[in-house]
Amino acid sequence: MKRLLATVFTLLLISSGITYAEKITAINDTWAPFISPDLPGQGIALQIVRAAFKEQGHEVEMTFVPWARSIKSVKEGRVDILVGTWWTKERSTFLNYSDDYLVNNIKFIKRADDSFEFDGLDSLNRKNIGIIRDYGYDDEFKNAVNFKKIETSNLINNLKKLTHNRIDLTLEDEIVARAFIKNEAPELKDKISFSTTPLSSNTLHITSGLKNPKSKRIIADFNKGLEKIKNNGVYDSILKTNGLL
């Protein structure tokens, strides 16, 4: 009888739109300055995500692991959310997406003495381009066959290959790449430069696996909280504090 009453009460809460406090488990790889255990609030993205969930009474418990493991954990429903996800058609078959909360400009990184400028996929003809395994690059880019895509597990491997002439280009969000080089590889600062034109501008979302029975509710609560922090000034305050506004 007690179990029945608890179930009825839960259903009434959901149907009435009332939320209740719970711990949201989150996972992602390190992606400074947006997501990092070494930054205030563990990065800009996590500051926003935590603030949005806090409006709904929820706490976020964060774990940092490599990207391939992160997305697998959420896909299988073992962890509630990925903190930072770009939309791709493939991912939409196993992930629920929130409203977007940031935008990333994905630019090509080249050697400082290279005159290359991105001007559509044809400008990449016969190039060897370093990419990161399982990242959500633009579908057109991923499916193109006029250049070679060489996979590795992280940005530093691609930067080293680039500066040692083993690849022609790599690519990453410019803010992320500049922060990484400044903090982790300052010796590369004068050896690389960025294309003016981005490959794409990718909206950033939290996502939850379709196999997770709480997925729809988690995403709905985040969206409601995000709208609240945009209206009450918390969102803009986070951006200003981090130099993005």
mmCIF file of C-alpha atoms in Angstrom:
data_model
loop_
_atom_site.group_PDB
_atom_site.id
_atom_site.type_symbol
_atom_site.label_atom_id
_atom_site.label_comp_id
_atom_site.label_asym_id
_atom_site.label_seq_id
_atom_site.Cartn_x
_atom_site.Cartn_y
_atom_site.Cartn_z
ATOM 1 C CA MET A 1 0.000 0.000 0.000
ATOM 2 C CA LYS A 2 2.826 2.416 0.892
ATOM 3 C CA ARG A 3 4.543 1.681 -2.413
ATOM 4 C CA LEU A 4 1.286 2.318 -4.297
ATOM 5 C CA LEU A 5 0.775 5.664 -2.522
ATOM 6 C CA ALA A 6 4.362 6.706 -3.275
ATOM 7 C CA THR A 7 3.887 5.885 -6.949
ATOM 8 C CA VAL A 8 0.612 7.822 -7.116
ATOM 9 C CA PHE A 9 2.239 10.817 -5.391
ATOM 10 C CA THR A 10 5.150 10.771 -7.864
ATOM 11 C CA LEU A 11 2.760 10.651 -10.822
ATOM 12 C CA LEU A 12 0.802 13.577 -9.400
ATOM 13 C CA LEU A 13 4.002 15.618 -9.043
ATOM 14 C CA ILE A 14 5.011 14.909 -12.634
ATOM 15 C CA SER A 15 1.549 15.649 -14.052
ATOM 16 C CA SER A 16 1.323 18.911 -12.120
ATOM 17 C CA GLY A 17 4.731 20.104 -13.322
ATOM 18 C CA ILE A 18 6.172 20.201 -9.772
ATOM 19 C CA THR A 19 9.815 19.146 -9.577
ATOM 20 C CA TYR A 20 11.545 17.472 -6.681
ATOM 21 C CA ALA A 21 15.197 17.602 -5.669
ATOM 22 C CA GLU A 22 17.496 14.879 -6.922
ATOM 23 C CA LYS A 23 21.130 14.306 -7.769
ATOM 24 C CA ILE A 24 21.910 14.484 -11.488
ATOM 25 C CA THR A 25 24.972 12.426 -12.419
ATOM 26 C CA ALA A 26 27.073 14.101 -15.117
ATOM 27 C CA ILE A 27 30.116 13.086 -17.137
ATOM 28 C CA ASN A 28 32.437 14.616 -19.741
ATOM 29 C CA ASP A 29 36.040 14.835 -20.771
ATOM 30 C CA THR A 30 38.144 17.856 -19.814
ATOM 31 C CA TRP A 31 37.495 20.670 -22.287
ATOM 32 C CA ALA A 32 38.802 23.908 -20.813
ATOM 33 C CA PRO A 33 37.659 26.615 -20.408
ATOM 34 C CA PHE A 34 34.163 25.131 -20.694
ATOM 35 C CA ILE A 35 34.643 21.921 -18.676
ATOM 36 C CA SER A 36 37.604 21.302 -16.385
ATOM 37 C CA PRO A 37 38.179 20.101 -12.804
ATOM 38 C CA ASP A 38 40.919 22.733 -12.438
ATOM 39 C CA LEU A 39 38.768 25.812 -13.115
ATOM 40 C CA PRO A 40 36.385 27.811 -10.878
ATOM 41 C CA GLY A 41 33.048 26.024 -10.863
ATOM 42 C CA GLN A 42 34.715 23.360 -13.048
ATOM 43 C CA GLY A 43 34.358 25.543 -16.141
ATOM 44 C CA ILE A 44 31.924 27.871 -17.883
ATOM 45 C CA ALA A 45 29.608 25.129 -19.149
ATOM 46 C CA LEU A 46 29.319 23.480 -15.760
ATOM 47 C CA GLN A 47 28.627 26.819 -14.087
ATOM 48 C CA ILE A 48 25.667 27.294 -16.439
ATOM 49 C CA VAL A 49 24.452 23.695 -16.151
ATOM 50 C CA ARG A 50 24.644 23.695 -12.357
ATOM 51 C CA ALA A 51 22.861 27.050 -12.122
ATOM 52 C CA ALA A 52 20.039 25.838 -14.377
ATOM 53 C CA PHE A 53 19.519 22.633 -12.413
ATOM 54 C CA LYS A 54 19.765 24.510 -9.099
ATOM 55 C CA GLU A 55 16.721 26.551 -10.168
ATOM 56 C CA GLN A 56 14.842 23.248 -10.314
ATOM 57 C CA GLY A 57 16.213 22.078 -6.974
ATOM 58 C CA HIS A 58 18.726 19.598 -8.404
ATOM 59 C CA GLU A 59 22.403 19.014 -7.623
ATOM 60 C CA VAL A 60 24.935 17.955 -10.267
ATOM 61 C CA GLU A 61 27.548 15.315 -9.425
ATOM 62 C CA MET A 62 30.380 15.508 -11.985
ATOM 63 C CA THR A 63 32.868 12.892 -13.217
ATOM 64 C CA PHE A 64 35.688 13.539 -15.703
ATOM 65 C CA VAL A 65 36.707 10.726 -18.072
ATOM 66 C CA PRO A 66 37.779 10.540 -21.762
ATOM 67 C CA TRP A 67 35.115 11.443 -24.329
ATOM 68 C CA ALA A 68 34.520 7.983 -25.815
ATOM 69 C CA ARG A 69 33.841 6.564 -22.346
ATOM 70 C CA SER A 70 31.680 9.573 -21.427
ATOM 71 C CA ILE A 71 29.327 9.252 -24.366
ATOM 72 C CA LYS A 72 29.110 5.460 -23.964
ATOM 73 C CA SER A 73 28.136 5.822 -20.288
ATOM 74 C CA VAL A 74 25.300 8.233 -21.105
ATOM 75 C CA LYS A 75 24.182 6.300 -24.173
ATOM 76 C CA GLU A 76 23.780 3.183 -22.017
ATOM 77 C CA GLY A 77 21.897 5.125 -19.324
ATOM 78 C CA ARG A 78 24.500 4.509 -16.591
ATOM 79 C CA VAL A 79 25.089 8.276 -16.164
ATOM 80 C CA ASP A 80 22.334 10.906 -16.486
ATOM 81 C CA ILE A 81 23.903 13.607 -18.685
ATOM 82 C CA LEU A 82 26.762 14.659 -20.904
ATOM 83 C CA VAL A 83 27.511 18.273 -19.989
ATOM 84 C CA GLY A 84 28.647 19.484 -23.409
ATOM 85 C CA THR A 85 27.366 17.892 -26.627
ATOM 86 C CA TRP A 86 27.166 19.076 -30.217
ATOM 87 C CA TRP A 87 24.202 17.888 -32.293
ATOM 88 C CA THR A 88 24.759 15.250 -34.948
ATOM 89 C CA LYS A 89 22.208 13.113 -36.727
ATOM 90 C CA GLU A 90 23.859 9.934 -35.457
ATOM 91 C CA ARG A 91 23.829 11.078 -31.821
ATOM 92 C CA SER A 92 20.178 12.089 -32.034
ATOM 93 C CA THR A 93 19.319 8.387 -32.472
ATOM 94 C CA PHE A 94 20.422 7.617 -28.908
ATOM 95 C CA LEU A 95 20.482 10.962 -27.057
ATOM 96 C CA ASN A 96 17.835 13.466 -25.935
ATOM 97 C CA TYR A 97 19.036 17.040 -26.478
ATOM 98 C CA SER A 98 18.351 20.083 -24.318
ATOM 99 C CA ASP A 99 17.924 23.620 -25.585
ATOM 100 C CA ASP A 100 21.296 25.087 -26.526
ATOM 101 C CA TYR A 101 23.160 27.124 -23.905
ATOM 102 C CA LEU A 102 26.402 28.162 -25.691
ATOM 103 C CA VAL A 103 27.848 28.306 -29.225
ATOM 104 C CA ASN A 104 31.252 26.976 -30.305
ATOM 105 C CA ASN A 105 33.054 28.252 -33.411
ATOM 106 C CA ILE A 106 35.042 25.339 -34.811
ATOM 107 C CA LYS A 107 38.086 26.641 -36.673
ATOM 108 C CA PHE A 108 40.947 25.032 -38.530
ATOM 109 C CA ILE A 109 44.353 25.238 -36.870
ATOM 110 C CA LYS A 110 47.355 25.504 -39.157
ATOM 111 C CA ARG A 111 51.082 26.102 -38.899
ATOM 112 C CA ALA A 112 51.936 29.778 -38.441
ATOM 113 C CA ASP A 113 53.696 29.977 -41.826
ATOM 114 C CA ASP A 114 50.810 28.349 -43.722
ATOM 115 C CA SER A 115 48.744 30.701 -45.925
ATOM 116 C CA PHE A 116 45.756 28.305 -45.973
ATOM 117 C CA GLU A 117 42.306 29.839 -45.474
ATOM 118 C CA PHE A 118 39.167 27.728 -45.234
ATOM 119 C CA ASP A 119 36.775 28.425 -48.097
ATOM 120 C CA GLY A 120 34.417 25.482 -48.172
ATOM 121 C CA LEU A 121 35.186 21.771 -48.226
ATOM 122 C CA ASP A 122 36.824 22.018 -51.669
ATOM 123 C CA SER A 123 39.612 24.078 -50.089
ATOM 124 C CA LEU A 124 40.533 20.942 -48.102
ATOM 125 C CA ASN A 125 41.346 18.874 -51.217
ATOM 126 C CA ARG A 126 44.084 16.298 -50.562
ATOM 127 C CA LYS A 127 44.761 17.651 -47.057
ATOM 128 C CA ASN A 128 45.617 15.396 -44.107
ATOM 129 C CA ILE A 129 43.460 16.636 -41.236
ATOM 130 C CA GLY A 130 43.802 15.563 -37.619
ATOM 131 C CA ILE A 131 40.486 14.923 -35.878
ATOM 132 C CA ILE A 132 39.515 13.646 -32.425
ATOM 133 C CA ARG A 133 37.811 10.280 -32.193
ATOM 134 C CA ASP A 134 34.017 10.372 -31.627
ATOM 135 C CA TYR A 135 33.755 14.191 -31.647
ATOM 136 C CA GLY A 136 30.630 15.658 -33.228
ATOM 137 C CA TYR A 137 32.040 17.341 -36.300
ATOM 138 C CA ASP A 138 29.755 18.714 -38.999
ATOM 139 C CA ASP A 139 28.141 15.828 -40.930
ATOM 140 C CA GLU A 140 29.246 17.199 -44.307
ATOM 141 C CA PHE A 141 32.823 17.361 -43.059
ATOM 142 C CA LYS A 142 32.645 13.832 -41.637
ATOM 143 C CA ASN A 143 31.246 12.395 -44.884
ATOM 144 C CA ALA A 144 33.568 14.246 -47.291
ATOM 145 C CA VAL A 145 36.078 12.111 -49.212
ATOM 146 C CA ASN A 146 38.280 14.767 -50.858
ATOM 147 C CA PHE A 147 40.659 14.855 -47.896
ATOM 148 C CA LYS A 148 42.021 12.411 -45.326
ATOM 149 C CA LYS A 149 40.823 12.404 -41.715
ATOM 150 C CA ILE A 150 43.376 11.046 -39.254
ATOM 151 C CA GLU A 151 41.963 10.140 -35.835
ATOM 152 C CA THR A 152 43.577 10.532 -32.457
ATOM 153 C CA SER A 153 42.298 10.735 -28.893
ATOM 154 C CA ASN A 154 42.989 14.384 -27.981
ATOM 155 C CA LEU A 155 43.961 17.864 -29.124
ATOM 156 C CA ILE A 156 47.593 17.794 -27.962
ATOM 157 C CA ASN A 157 48.357 14.811 -30.208
ATOM 158 C CA ASN A 158 46.971 16.714 -33.188
ATOM 159 C CA LEU A 159 48.915 19.873 -32.339
ATOM 160 C CA LYS A 160 52.159 17.918 -32.069
ATOM 161 C CA LYS A 161 51.498 16.190 -35.391
ATOM 162 C CA LEU A 162 50.729 19.565 -36.952
ATOM 163 C CA THR A 163 53.893 21.298 -35.760
ATOM 164 C CA HIS A 164 55.979 18.270 -36.827
ATOM 165 C CA ASN A 165 54.465 18.363 -40.361
ATOM 166 C CA ARG A 166 52.731 15.003 -39.973
ATOM 167 C CA ILE A 167 49.311 16.521 -40.746
ATOM 168 C CA ASP A 168 48.296 19.671 -42.632
ATOM 169 C CA LEU A 169 45.511 20.923 -40.360
ATOM 170 C CA THR A 170 43.531 20.130 -37.250
ATOM 171 C CA LEU A 171 40.438 21.823 -35.801
ATOM 172 C CA GLU A 172 38.802 22.770 -32.517
ATOM 173 C CA ASP A 173 36.708 25.469 -30.899
ATOM 174 C CA GLU A 174 39.007 28.498 -30.946
ATOM 175 C CA ILE A 175 38.392 29.438 -27.300
ATOM 176 C CA VAL A 176 39.127 25.873 -26.194
ATOM 177 C CA ALA A 177 42.278 25.583 -28.303
ATOM 178 C CA ARG A 178 43.688 28.941 -27.155
ATOM 179 C CA ALA A 179 43.013 28.104 -23.506
ATOM 180 C CA PHE A 180 44.621 24.691 -23.892
ATOM 181 C CA ILE A 181 47.754 26.073 -25.553
ATOM 182 C CA LYS A 182 48.082 28.849 -22.982
ATOM 183 C CA ASN A 183 47.838 26.455 -20.028
ATOM 184 C CA GLU A 184 49.247 23.183 -21.334
ATOM 185 C CA ALA A 185 51.495 23.884 -24.317
ATOM 186 C CA PRO A 186 52.650 27.546 -24.364
ATOM 187 C CA GLU A 187 55.620 26.588 -26.524
ATOM 188 C CA LEU A 188 53.178 26.062 -29.413
ATOM 189 C CA LYS A 189 51.596 29.543 -29.258
ATOM 190 C CA ASP A 190 53.822 31.088 -31.949
ATOM 191 C CA LYS A 191 53.882 27.948 -34.071
ATOM 192 C CA ILE A 192 50.186 27.835 -34.965
ATOM 193 C CA SER A 193 47.398 30.119 -36.179
ATOM 194 C CA PHE A 194 43.642 29.851 -36.836
ATOM 195 C CA SER A 195 41.565 30.105 -39.985
ATOM 196 C CA THR A 196 39.391 33.211 -40.143
ATOM 197 C CA THR A 197 36.311 31.324 -41.338
ATOM 198 C CA PRO A 198 34.996 28.539 -39.071
ATOM 199 C CA LEU A 199 34.048 25.124 -40.376
ATOM 200 C CA SER A 200 30.853 25.446 -38.341
ATOM 201 C CA SER A 201 29.225 27.184 -35.422
ATOM 202 C CA ASN A 202 27.996 24.407 -33.161
ATOM 203 C CA THR A 203 25.389 24.910 -30.480
ATOM 204 C CA LEU A 204 26.225 23.277 -27.152
ATOM 205 C CA HIS A 205 23.650 21.167 -25.283
ATOM 206 C CA ILE A 206 23.380 18.795 -22.382
ATOM 207 C CA THR A 207 22.179 15.364 -23.466
ATOM 208 C CA SER A 208 20.686 12.320 -21.775
ATOM 209 C CA GLY A 209 20.509 8.774 -23.127
ATOM 210 C CA LEU A 210 17.211 7.547 -24.544
ATOM 211 C CA LYS A 211 17.715 4.369 -22.495
ATOM 212 C CA ASN A 212 17.579 6.399 -19.280
ATOM 213 C CA PRO A 213 13.973 6.348 -17.965
ATOM 214 C CA LYS A 214 14.536 9.806 -16.413
ATOM 215 C CA SER A 215 15.864 11.289 -19.656
ATOM 216 C CA LYS A 216 12.867 13.364 -20.734
ATOM 217 C CA ARG A 217 12.283 14.769 -17.265
ATOM 218 C CA ILE A 218 15.960 15.659 -16.810
ATOM 219 C CA ILE A 219 16.047 17.544 -20.098
ATOM 220 C CA ALA A 220 12.736 19.292 -19.370
ATOM 221 C CA ASP A 221 13.968 20.410 -15.945
ATOM 222 C CA PHE A 222 17.206 21.748 -17.421
ATOM 223 C CA ASN A 223 15.327 23.700 -20.097
ATOM 224 C CA LYS A 224 13.064 25.273 -17.475
ATOM 225 C CA GLY A 225 16.038 26.165 -15.283
ATOM 226 C CA LEU A 226 17.964 27.590 -18.241
ATOM 227 C CA GLU A 227 15.068 29.857 -19.118
ATOM 228 C CA LYS A 228 14.926 31.063 -15.506
ATOM 229 C CA ILE A 229 18.639 31.929 -15.275
ATOM 230 C CA LYS A 230 18.444 33.776 -18.580
ATOM 231 C CA ASN A 231 15.548 35.831 -17.222
ATOM 232 C CA ASN A 232 16.963 36.528 -13.751
ATOM 233 C CA GLY A 233 20.436 37.620 -14.897
ATOM 234 C CA VAL A 234 22.430 34.638 -13.606
ATOM 235 C CA TYR A 235 23.279 33.430 -17.134
ATOM 236 C CA ASP A 236 24.663 36.816 -18.255
ATOM 237 C CA SER A 237 26.579 37.115 -14.989
ATOM 238 C CA ILE A 238 28.341 33.794 -15.656
ATOM 239 C CA LEU A 239 29.281 34.904 -19.167
ATOM 240 C CA LYS A 240 30.602 38.266 -17.929
ATOM 241 C CA THR A 241 32.632 36.666 -15.131
ATOM 242 C CA ASN A 242 34.293 34.395 -17.693
ATOM 243 C CA GLY A 243 34.963 37.118 -20.263
ATOM 244 C CA LEU A 244 32.417 35.926 -22.837
ATOM 245 C CA LEU A 245 30.134 38.970 -22.652
#
